[in-house]
Short mmCIF file of N, CA and C in Angstrom, two decimals:
data_model
loop_
_atom_site.label_atom_id
_atom_site.label_comp_id
_atom_site.label_asym_id
_atom_site.label_seq_id
_atom_site.Cartn_x
_atom_site.Cartn_y
_atom_site.Cartn_z
N MET A 73 119.05 93.47 -42.45
CA MET A 73 118.39 93.55 -41.10
C MET A 73 117.24 95.05 -41.61
N SER A 74 115.79 94.11 -41.02
CA SER A 74 115.00 94.96 -41.57
C SER A 74 114.54 96.71 -40.88
N ALA A 75 113.90 96.96 -41.75
CA ALA A 75 113.48 98.18 -41.41
C ALA A 75 113.22 98.52 -39.78
N ALA A 76 111.94 97.28 -39.81
CA ALA A 76 110.88 97.43 -38.45
C ALA A 76 112.28 97.01 -37.36
N ARG A 77 113.11 95.92 -37.58
CA ARG A 77 114.10 95.49 -36.73
C ARG A 77 115.58 96.45 -36.43
N ALA A 78 115.41 97.71 -37.15
CA ALA A 78 116.57 98.29 -36.89
C ALA A 78 115.83 99.67 -36.38
N GLY A 79 114.93 99.80 -36.05
CA GLY A 79 113.94 100.87 -35.26
C GLY A 79 113.71 101.76 -36.31
N ALA A 80 113.57 101.11 -37.26
CA ALA A 80 112.99 102.83 -38.32
C ALA A 80 111.82 103.00 -37.90
N ARG A 81 111.18 104.54 -38.25
CA ARG A 81 110.11 104.85 -37.63
C ARG A 81 109.01 104.53 -39.46
N PRO A 82 108.01 104.50 -39.04
CA PRO A 82 106.72 103.79 -40.39
C PRO A 82 106.74 105.25 -41.33
N LEU A 83 106.82 104.59 -42.55
CA LEU A 83 106.64 106.02 -43.54
C LEU A 83 105.16 106.17 -43.52
N ARG A 84 105.03 107.55 -43.16
CA ARG A 84 103.48 108.74 -43.72
C ARG A 84 103.44 108.99 -44.80
N ARG A 85 102.20 109.18 -45.16
CA ARG A 85 101.84 110.37 -46.33
C ARG A 85 100.71 110.92 -46.18
N LEU A 86 100.85 112.73 -45.57
CA LEU A 86 100.29 113.56 -46.41
C LEU A 86 99.51 113.46 -47.32
N VAL A 87 98.49 113.52 -48.42
CA VAL A 87 98.07 114.18 -49.43
C VAL A 87 97.15 115.49 -49.32
N VAL A 88 97.99 116.31 -49.46
CA VAL A 88 96.84 117.49 -49.66
C VAL A 88 96.06 118.17 -51.19
N LEU A 89 94.88 117.93 -50.49
CA LEU A 89 94.13 117.61 -51.89
C LEU A 89 93.49 119.40 -51.54
N ARG A 90 93.40 120.19 -52.73
CA ARG A 90 92.70 121.70 -52.67
C ARG A 90 91.61 121.40 -53.02
N HIS A 91 90.28 122.00 -52.99
CA HIS A 91 89.43 121.25 -52.90
C HIS A 91 88.94 121.99 -54.58
N ALA A 92 87.83 121.17 -55.14
CA ALA A 92 88.19 121.15 -56.76
C ALA A 92 87.08 123.25 -57.20
N LYS A 93 87.48 123.64 -58.52
CA LYS A 93 87.22 124.45 -58.93
C LYS A 93 85.68 125.15 -57.96
N SER A 94 85.39 126.05 -57.98
CA SER A 94 84.24 126.73 -57.05
C SER A 94 83.18 127.74 -57.90
N ALA A 95 82.31 127.91 -57.77
CA ALA A 95 81.47 129.17 -58.63
C ALA A 95 81.13 130.03 -57.30
N TRP A 96 80.64 131.34 -58.13
CA TRP A 96 80.92 132.56 -57.09
C TRP A 96 79.20 132.96 -57.33
N PRO A 97 77.98 132.11 -57.08
CA PRO A 97 77.15 132.34 -57.09
C PRO A 97 77.03 134.02 -56.36
N GLU A 98 75.83 135.20 -56.98
CA GLU A 98 75.79 136.15 -56.47
C GLU A 98 74.65 135.76 -54.92
N GLY A 99 74.91 136.30 -54.23
CA GLY A 99 74.67 136.31 -52.86
C GLY A 99 74.62 135.10 -52.08
N VAL A 100 75.42 134.07 -52.10
CA VAL A 100 75.78 132.77 -51.19
C VAL A 100 77.17 133.51 -50.52
N PRO A 101 77.00 133.16 -49.28
CA PRO A 101 78.49 133.61 -48.36
C PRO A 101 79.41 132.56 -48.65
N ASP A 102 80.95 133.07 -48.73
CA ASP A 102 81.47 132.55 -49.07
C ASP A 102 81.68 130.71 -48.32
N HIS A 103 81.44 130.36 -47.40
CA HIS A 103 81.49 129.03 -46.86
C HIS A 103 80.24 127.74 -47.52
N ARG A 104 79.25 128.76 -48.34
CA ARG A 104 78.42 127.85 -48.82
C ARG A 104 78.51 127.87 -50.46
N ARG A 105 79.53 128.14 -50.69
CA ARG A 105 79.86 127.69 -52.53
C ARG A 105 79.93 126.65 -52.53
N PRO A 106 79.54 126.57 -53.72
CA PRO A 106 79.44 125.19 -54.44
C PRO A 106 80.29 125.42 -55.68
N LEU A 107 80.60 123.83 -55.76
CA LEU A 107 81.32 123.16 -56.83
C LEU A 107 80.77 124.02 -58.45
N ALA A 108 81.68 124.43 -59.28
CA ALA A 108 81.14 124.98 -60.28
C ALA A 108 81.27 123.77 -61.60
N PRO A 109 80.83 123.94 -62.46
CA PRO A 109 80.98 122.79 -63.18
C PRO A 109 82.21 121.69 -63.91
N ARG A 110 82.69 123.18 -63.88
CA ARG A 110 84.57 122.34 -64.23
C ARG A 110 84.98 121.74 -62.92
N GLY A 111 84.65 122.29 -61.78
CA GLY A 111 84.79 121.04 -60.18
C GLY A 111 84.53 120.13 -60.12
N ARG A 112 83.11 119.83 -60.87
CA ARG A 112 82.30 119.16 -60.57
C ARG A 112 82.66 117.92 -61.64
N ARG A 113 84.07 118.28 -62.43
CA ARG A 113 84.89 116.97 -63.55
C ARG A 113 85.98 116.99 -62.89
N ASP A 114 86.83 117.97 -62.30
CA ASP A 114 88.07 117.35 -61.88
C ASP A 114 87.32 117.17 -60.67
N ALA A 115 86.59 117.08 -59.43
CA ALA A 115 86.59 116.01 -58.01
C ALA A 115 87.10 114.49 -58.18
N PRO A 116 86.47 114.24 -59.19
CA PRO A 116 86.06 112.51 -59.79
C PRO A 116 87.49 112.23 -60.22
N ALA A 117 87.99 112.78 -61.19
CA ALA A 117 89.51 112.72 -61.64
C ALA A 117 90.53 113.19 -60.61
N ALA A 118 89.68 113.59 -59.80
CA ALA A 118 91.40 113.70 -58.25
C ALA A 118 91.02 112.13 -57.59
N GLY A 119 90.17 111.93 -57.26
CA GLY A 119 89.81 110.73 -57.11
C GLY A 119 90.58 109.44 -57.12
N ALA A 120 89.84 109.46 -59.30
CA ALA A 120 90.63 108.40 -59.63
C ALA A 120 92.51 108.60 -59.43
N ALA A 121 92.54 110.10 -59.89
CA ALA A 121 94.14 109.84 -59.61
C ALA A 121 95.19 109.30 -58.51
N LEU A 122 94.59 109.12 -57.30
CA LEU A 122 94.65 108.84 -55.63
C LEU A 122 94.67 107.33 -56.11
N VAL A 123 93.44 106.65 -56.65
CA VAL A 123 93.86 105.52 -57.09
C VAL A 123 94.32 104.87 -58.01
N GLU A 124 95.33 105.52 -58.64
CA GLU A 124 96.36 105.45 -60.25
C GLU A 124 96.90 105.61 -59.18
N ALA A 125 97.62 106.27 -58.43
CA ALA A 125 98.40 106.65 -57.54
C ALA A 125 98.96 105.22 -56.72
N ASP A 126 97.76 105.00 -56.43
CA ASP A 126 97.91 104.04 -54.82
C ASP A 126 98.21 104.56 -53.93
N CYS A 127 97.51 105.77 -53.69
CA CYS A 127 97.10 106.25 -52.50
C CYS A 127 96.42 106.24 -52.15
N LEU A 128 95.71 105.97 -51.55
CA LEU A 128 94.56 106.53 -50.50
C LEU A 128 94.09 106.34 -49.17
N PRO A 129 93.31 106.89 -48.53
CA PRO A 129 93.75 107.37 -47.47
C PRO A 129 93.57 106.38 -46.22
N ASP A 130 93.97 106.08 -45.15
CA ASP A 130 93.16 105.72 -44.01
C ASP A 130 92.20 106.56 -43.67
N LEU A 131 92.01 107.85 -43.71
CA LEU A 131 91.33 108.88 -43.24
C LEU A 131 91.16 110.26 -43.75
N ALA A 132 90.22 110.76 -43.88
CA ALA A 132 90.47 111.87 -44.56
C ALA A 132 90.30 112.98 -43.17
N LEU A 133 90.47 114.35 -43.25
CA LEU A 133 90.05 115.60 -42.72
C LEU A 133 89.87 116.53 -43.69
N CYS A 134 88.30 117.11 -43.33
CA CYS A 134 88.17 117.88 -45.18
C CYS A 134 87.03 119.49 -44.42
N SER A 135 87.85 120.12 -44.80
CA SER A 135 86.55 121.82 -44.63
C SER A 135 85.60 121.44 -44.50
N THR A 136 84.98 122.12 -44.23
CA THR A 136 83.40 122.42 -43.26
C THR A 136 82.62 122.99 -44.54
N ALA A 137 84.07 123.80 -45.42
CA ALA A 137 82.71 124.61 -46.86
C ALA A 137 82.26 123.45 -47.54
N GLU A 138 80.99 124.25 -47.82
CA GLU A 138 80.29 123.41 -49.31
C GLU A 138 81.39 122.88 -50.67
N ARG A 139 82.20 123.85 -51.28
CA ARG A 139 83.12 123.47 -51.99
C ARG A 139 83.67 122.01 -51.93
N ALA A 140 84.64 122.30 -50.84
CA ALA A 140 85.38 121.35 -49.96
C ALA A 140 84.88 119.78 -49.91
N ARG A 141 83.05 119.80 -48.84
CA ARG A 141 83.02 118.86 -49.09
C ARG A 141 82.66 117.91 -50.42
N GLN A 142 82.64 118.57 -51.74
CA GLN A 142 81.65 118.00 -52.64
C GLN A 142 82.90 117.39 -53.30
N THR A 143 83.82 118.24 -52.95
CA THR A 143 85.40 117.74 -53.50
C THR A 143 84.82 116.26 -52.58
N TRP A 144 85.67 116.15 -51.48
CA TRP A 144 85.27 114.93 -51.02
C TRP A 144 84.50 113.65 -51.28
N GLU A 145 82.99 114.25 -51.35
CA GLU A 145 82.16 113.82 -52.30
C GLU A 145 82.59 113.07 -53.51
N LEU A 146 83.28 113.85 -54.39
CA LEU A 146 83.06 112.94 -55.18
C LEU A 146 84.19 112.56 -55.69
N ALA A 147 85.30 113.04 -54.99
CA ALA A 147 86.27 111.99 -55.42
C ALA A 147 86.84 110.76 -54.28
N SER A 148 85.90 110.37 -53.60
CA SER A 148 85.92 109.30 -52.69
C SER A 148 84.78 108.91 -53.57
N ALA A 149 83.87 108.98 -54.07
CA ALA A 149 83.28 107.89 -55.22
C ALA A 149 83.55 106.85 -55.84
N GLU A 150 84.91 107.55 -55.95
CA GLU A 150 85.56 106.16 -57.23
C GLU A 150 86.32 105.76 -56.99
N TRP A 151 86.32 105.49 -56.13
CA TRP A 151 87.33 104.05 -54.64
C TRP A 151 85.89 103.08 -54.64
N GLY A 152 86.03 102.05 -53.38
CA GLY A 152 85.11 100.21 -53.27
C GLY A 152 84.78 101.59 -52.53
N THR A 153 85.63 101.30 -51.47
CA THR A 153 85.33 101.60 -49.66
C THR A 153 85.98 103.10 -49.53
N PRO A 154 85.19 104.53 -48.99
CA PRO A 154 85.59 105.76 -48.92
C PRO A 154 86.31 105.56 -47.05
N PRO A 155 87.14 105.52 -47.09
CA PRO A 155 87.50 105.81 -45.15
C PRO A 155 86.78 106.94 -44.46
N PRO A 156 87.18 106.55 -43.22
CA PRO A 156 86.46 107.73 -42.77
C PRO A 156 86.33 109.30 -42.75
N VAL A 157 85.71 109.85 -42.94
CA VAL A 157 86.30 111.47 -42.88
C VAL A 157 85.45 112.15 -41.61
N ARG A 158 86.26 113.12 -41.19
CA ARG A 158 86.20 113.95 -40.55
C ARG A 158 85.74 115.73 -40.68
N TYR A 159 84.83 116.04 -40.80
CA TYR A 159 84.79 117.31 -41.47
C TYR A 159 84.93 118.30 -39.55
N GLU A 160 86.17 119.26 -40.08
CA GLU A 160 87.03 120.49 -39.69
C GLU A 160 86.11 121.76 -40.01
N PRO A 161 85.97 122.11 -39.17
CA PRO A 161 85.58 123.54 -39.15
C PRO A 161 86.36 124.79 -39.17
N ARG A 162 87.89 123.99 -38.13
CA ARG A 162 89.18 125.02 -38.42
C ARG A 162 89.78 124.95 -39.71
N LEU A 163 89.10 124.41 -40.91
CA LEU A 163 90.21 123.55 -41.58
C LEU A 163 89.97 125.16 -42.84
N TYR A 164 88.40 125.95 -42.42
CA TYR A 164 88.32 126.86 -42.94
C TYR A 164 89.00 128.07 -42.89
N ALA A 165 89.82 128.78 -44.13
CA ALA A 165 90.21 129.49 -44.22
C ALA A 165 91.24 129.36 -43.03
N ALA A 166 91.94 128.20 -43.12
CA ALA A 166 92.90 127.94 -41.65
C ALA A 166 94.87 128.24 -42.06
N ASP A 167 95.31 128.88 -41.45
CA ASP A 167 96.83 128.94 -41.49
C ASP A 167 97.49 127.66 -41.51
N VAL A 168 98.72 128.03 -41.68
CA VAL A 168 100.04 126.47 -41.53
C VAL A 168 99.64 126.37 -39.38
N PRO A 169 99.31 127.67 -38.93
CA PRO A 169 99.69 126.45 -37.50
C PRO A 169 98.21 125.93 -37.32
N GLU A 170 97.25 126.09 -37.88
CA GLU A 170 95.92 125.73 -37.51
C GLU A 170 96.24 124.29 -38.24
N LEU A 171 96.36 124.27 -39.66
CA LEU A 171 96.53 122.98 -40.55
C LEU A 171 97.47 121.75 -39.85
N LEU A 172 98.54 122.28 -39.09
CA LEU A 172 99.55 121.36 -38.97
C LEU A 172 98.98 121.01 -37.20
N ASP A 173 98.34 121.62 -36.79
CA ASP A 173 97.26 121.24 -35.39
C ASP A 173 96.85 120.24 -35.61
N ALA A 174 95.53 120.11 -36.68
CA ALA A 174 94.91 119.20 -36.76
C ALA A 174 95.14 118.18 -37.32
N VAL A 175 96.69 118.33 -38.46
CA VAL A 175 96.97 116.96 -38.51
C VAL A 175 98.00 116.31 -37.10
N HIS A 176 98.47 116.89 -36.38
CA HIS A 176 98.80 116.19 -35.20
C HIS A 176 98.04 115.47 -33.72
N GLN A 177 96.66 116.05 -34.13
CA GLN A 177 96.29 114.97 -33.58
C GLN A 177 95.48 114.57 -34.30
N VAL A 178 95.64 113.90 -35.26
CA VAL A 178 95.72 112.71 -36.24
C VAL A 178 95.60 111.26 -35.79
N PRO A 179 95.13 110.23 -35.28
CA PRO A 179 95.77 108.79 -34.24
C PRO A 179 96.94 108.09 -35.07
N PRO A 180 98.07 107.50 -34.65
CA PRO A 180 99.16 107.15 -34.89
C PRO A 180 99.22 106.16 -35.78
N GLU A 181 97.81 105.23 -35.89
CA GLU A 181 97.46 104.37 -36.68
C GLU A 181 96.94 104.48 -37.80
N VAL A 182 96.61 105.80 -38.10
CA VAL A 182 96.64 106.55 -39.71
C VAL A 182 98.18 106.40 -39.99
N GLU A 183 98.44 105.72 -41.40
CA GLU A 183 99.35 105.69 -41.97
C GLU A 183 99.77 106.92 -43.16
N THR A 184 98.35 106.82 -44.16
CA THR A 184 98.05 107.96 -45.17
C THR A 184 97.11 108.99 -44.59
N LEU A 185 97.14 110.24 -44.64
CA LEU A 185 96.11 110.90 -44.47
C LEU A 185 95.89 112.09 -45.34
N LEU A 186 94.50 112.14 -45.89
CA LEU A 186 93.85 113.18 -46.88
C LEU A 186 93.46 114.58 -46.72
N LEU A 187 93.82 115.69 -46.49
CA LEU A 187 93.59 116.42 -45.91
C LEU A 187 92.95 117.54 -47.49
N ILE A 188 91.32 117.61 -47.50
CA ILE A 188 90.94 118.76 -48.04
C ILE A 188 90.42 119.99 -47.60
N GLY A 189 91.63 121.15 -48.44
CA GLY A 189 90.94 122.52 -48.04
C GLY A 189 91.29 123.48 -49.02
N HIS A 190 91.91 124.49 -48.50
CA HIS A 190 91.99 125.67 -49.49
C HIS A 190 92.91 126.75 -49.27
N ASN A 191 93.29 127.70 -50.54
CA ASN A 191 94.38 128.01 -50.45
C ASN A 191 94.14 129.48 -49.56
N PRO A 192 94.97 130.56 -49.44
CA PRO A 192 96.79 129.79 -49.11
C PRO A 192 96.86 128.67 -48.07
N GLY A 193 96.55 128.36 -47.20
CA GLY A 193 96.55 127.96 -46.57
C GLY A 193 97.24 126.52 -46.57
N LEU A 194 96.46 126.08 -47.81
CA LEU A 194 97.03 124.31 -48.28
C LEU A 194 98.86 124.60 -48.88
N GLU A 195 98.34 125.46 -49.73
CA GLU A 195 100.51 126.24 -50.33
C GLU A 195 101.20 125.89 -49.33
N ASP A 196 101.57 126.95 -48.87
CA ASP A 196 101.62 127.52 -47.32
C ASP A 196 101.94 126.18 -46.71
N LEU A 197 101.22 125.24 -46.39
CA LEU A 197 101.86 123.79 -45.48
C LEU A 197 102.57 123.53 -46.45
N VAL A 198 102.35 123.09 -47.63
CA VAL A 198 103.17 122.02 -48.08
C VAL A 198 104.10 123.12 -48.30
N LEU A 199 104.64 123.71 -48.59
CA LEU A 199 106.31 124.53 -48.78
C LEU A 199 106.78 124.44 -47.48
N GLU A 200 105.84 124.94 -46.60
CA GLU A 200 107.11 124.58 -45.38
C GLU A 200 107.34 122.98 -44.88
N LEU A 201 106.18 121.90 -45.55
CA LEU A 201 106.94 121.40 -44.59
C LEU A 201 108.01 120.58 -44.87
N ALA A 202 108.33 120.18 -46.42
CA ALA A 202 108.76 119.74 -47.68
C ALA A 202 109.92 120.42 -47.47
N GLY A 203 111.10 120.15 -47.84
CA GLY A 203 112.44 120.36 -46.98
C GLY A 203 112.75 119.78 -48.57
N ASP A 204 112.45 118.71 -49.22
CA ASP A 204 112.61 119.10 -50.46
C ASP A 204 111.61 117.99 -51.49
N SER A 205 111.74 117.57 -52.34
CA SER A 205 111.13 117.00 -53.43
C SER A 205 111.52 116.76 -54.54
N LEU A 206 111.17 115.62 -55.57
CA LEU A 206 111.21 114.66 -56.45
C LEU A 206 111.30 115.60 -57.83
N ASP A 207 111.99 115.62 -58.51
CA ASP A 207 111.61 116.58 -59.75
C ASP A 207 111.71 117.83 -59.06
N ASP A 208 110.73 118.97 -60.04
CA ASP A 208 110.76 120.07 -60.01
C ASP A 208 109.23 120.51 -59.03
N ALA A 209 108.73 119.45 -58.35
CA ALA A 209 107.65 119.46 -57.84
C ALA A 209 107.80 120.51 -56.33
N LEU A 210 108.39 120.86 -56.37
CA LEU A 210 108.34 121.73 -55.00
C LEU A 210 108.08 123.61 -55.89
N ASP A 211 109.36 123.70 -56.97
CA ASP A 211 109.46 125.23 -57.44
C ASP A 211 108.08 125.00 -58.17
N GLU A 212 107.20 124.06 -58.51
CA GLU A 212 105.93 123.88 -59.05
C GLU A 212 104.92 124.83 -58.09
N VAL A 213 104.66 123.83 -56.71
CA VAL A 213 104.28 124.54 -55.84
C VAL A 213 104.38 126.07 -55.82
N ARG A 214 105.43 126.64 -55.68
CA ARG A 214 105.97 127.95 -55.21
C ARG A 214 105.33 128.53 -56.21
N VAL A 215 105.06 128.40 -57.40
CA VAL A 215 104.48 129.10 -58.87
C VAL A 215 103.21 129.43 -58.79
N LYS A 216 102.20 127.52 -58.28
CA LYS A 216 101.00 127.80 -58.43
C LYS A 216 100.36 126.52 -57.68
N PHE A 217 99.30 126.37 -57.02
CA PHE A 217 98.68 125.37 -56.13
C PHE A 217 97.32 125.52 -56.68
N PRO A 218 97.02 124.97 -57.29
CA PRO A 218 95.15 125.44 -57.99
C PRO A 218 94.33 124.80 -57.86
N THR A 219 93.02 124.48 -57.72
CA THR A 219 92.42 124.06 -57.70
C THR A 219 92.29 122.74 -58.19
N SER A 220 92.10 121.35 -56.98
CA SER A 220 91.95 120.26 -57.79
C SER A 220 93.61 119.46 -57.80
N ALA A 221 94.52 120.30 -56.87
CA ALA A 221 96.19 119.85 -57.17
C ALA A 221 96.09 119.47 -55.86
N ILE A 222 96.76 118.46 -56.52
CA ILE A 222 97.36 117.14 -55.28
C ILE A 222 98.52 116.73 -55.10
N ALA A 223 99.45 117.33 -53.28
CA ALA A 223 100.31 117.17 -53.30
C ALA A 223 100.58 116.06 -52.25
N VAL A 224 101.33 115.37 -52.28
CA VAL A 224 101.76 113.89 -51.44
C VAL A 224 103.33 114.21 -50.40
N LEU A 225 103.44 114.54 -49.53
CA LEU A 225 104.52 114.34 -49.03
C LEU A 225 104.83 113.23 -47.67
N ALA A 226 105.96 112.67 -47.79
CA ALA A 226 105.88 111.41 -47.23
C ALA A 226 107.02 111.97 -46.56
N TRP A 227 107.17 110.74 -45.17
CA TRP A 227 107.95 110.84 -44.35
C TRP A 227 107.91 109.89 -43.12
N HIS A 228 108.70 110.34 -42.13
CA HIS A 228 109.15 109.17 -41.67
C HIS A 228 108.93 109.42 -40.03
N GLY A 229 107.77 109.10 -38.94
CA GLY A 229 107.59 109.29 -37.99
C GLY A 229 106.48 107.95 -37.45
N SER A 230 106.55 108.12 -35.73
CA SER A 230 105.65 106.92 -35.08
C SER A 230 104.37 107.98 -34.78
N THR A 231 104.48 109.55 -34.79
CA THR A 231 103.27 109.70 -34.51
C THR A 231 102.69 110.81 -35.45
N TRP A 232 102.00 111.29 -35.73
CA TRP A 232 101.44 112.28 -36.43
C TRP A 232 102.37 114.04 -35.77
N GLN A 233 102.24 114.02 -34.65
CA GLN A 233 102.90 114.91 -34.02
C GLN A 233 104.59 115.13 -34.26
N ASP A 234 105.17 114.25 -35.38
CA ASP A 234 106.33 114.16 -35.86
C ASP A 234 106.92 115.01 -36.51
N LEU A 235 105.74 115.32 -37.50
CA LEU A 235 105.81 116.17 -38.57
C LEU A 235 105.61 117.70 -38.41
N ALA A 236 107.05 118.09 -39.08
CA ALA A 236 107.26 119.36 -38.83
C ALA A 236 107.81 120.23 -39.91
N PRO A 237 107.96 121.09 -39.79
CA PRO A 237 108.62 122.29 -41.23
C PRO A 237 109.89 121.49 -41.30
N GLY A 238 110.00 121.47 -42.69
CA GLY A 238 111.53 120.80 -43.81
C GLY A 238 111.45 119.45 -43.43
N THR A 239 110.72 118.76 -42.51
CA THR A 239 110.59 117.12 -42.78
C THR A 239 110.37 115.92 -43.72
N ALA A 240 109.60 116.45 -44.19
CA ALA A 240 108.61 115.56 -45.45
C ALA A 240 109.65 115.87 -46.77
N LEU A 241 109.61 114.74 -47.70
CA LEU A 241 109.53 115.00 -49.20
C LEU A 241 108.60 114.99 -49.68
N LEU A 242 108.43 115.99 -50.32
CA LEU A 242 107.02 115.93 -51.41
C LEU A 242 107.54 114.98 -52.64
N THR A 243 106.79 113.85 -53.13
CA THR A 243 107.14 112.84 -53.50
C THR A 243 106.25 112.74 -55.25
N GLY A 244 105.11 113.94 -54.95
CA GLY A 244 104.64 113.70 -55.92
C GLY A 244 103.07 114.79 -56.11
N LEU A 245 103.18 115.25 -57.51
CA LEU A 245 101.98 117.08 -57.52
C LEU A 245 101.66 116.48 -58.86
N THR A 246 100.37 116.63 -58.86
CA THR A 246 99.30 116.25 -60.11
C THR A 246 98.35 116.90 -59.62
N VAL A 247 97.69 117.68 -60.54
CA VAL A 247 96.10 118.47 -60.87
C VAL A 247 95.59 117.90 -61.78
N PRO A 248 94.67 116.74 -61.65
CA PRO A 248 93.84 116.01 -62.19
C PRO A 248 92.75 117.02 -62.22
N ARG A 249 92.51 116.88 -64.19
CA ARG A 249 91.27 117.69 -64.37
C ARG A 249 90.18 116.49 -65.38
N GLY A 250 89.29 116.90 -65.04
CA GLY A 250 88.19 115.68 -65.65
C GLY A 250 87.77 116.50 -67.61
N LYS A 251 87.28 115.59 -68.16
CA LYS A 251 86.85 115.88 -69.48
C LYS A 251 85.27 116.32 -69.47
N LYS A 252 85.41 117.44 -70.38
CA LYS A 252 83.86 117.31 -70.63
C LYS A 252 83.60 116.99 -71.08
N LYS A 253 81.98 116.16 -70.68
CA LYS A 253 81.33 115.52 -71.54
C LYS A 253 80.42 115.92 -72.86
#
């Protein structure tokens, strides 16, 4: 009997991308900080890594911070046709309840969601949602979730509101780095 006929809920993926390395220009407010040269190299590498992993999103939710927006623009430029993006002010400096609230409001037709934001919120979200991981990915996140890190969480649910602490499997963790030219 097929999974659909058995009443199984669809497989969904939450792809969590921490913004690429940012610069610290003097006198620039935190929300307006741009990407550093390394970040401008790493963000396209993150986009390429998502293509390679066959993990392109149906929708992206992105912090309104300049460094997150630039990460989205450079990463999604690696794809043929980027999905829609929603810039969410509440993702800036968000904690787990705020991040989860944003995810819970995603329409059910979205199967793969990309969330672009900041630490410590994103790291905490991955640790909160992952009940287990493949390999030692969960232990790696506990040690560090660096800039440009991508965590892929998979879970079964009819809607995004079904996503709850401990219900996802951390299926992948990568930290793409661009090459210096």
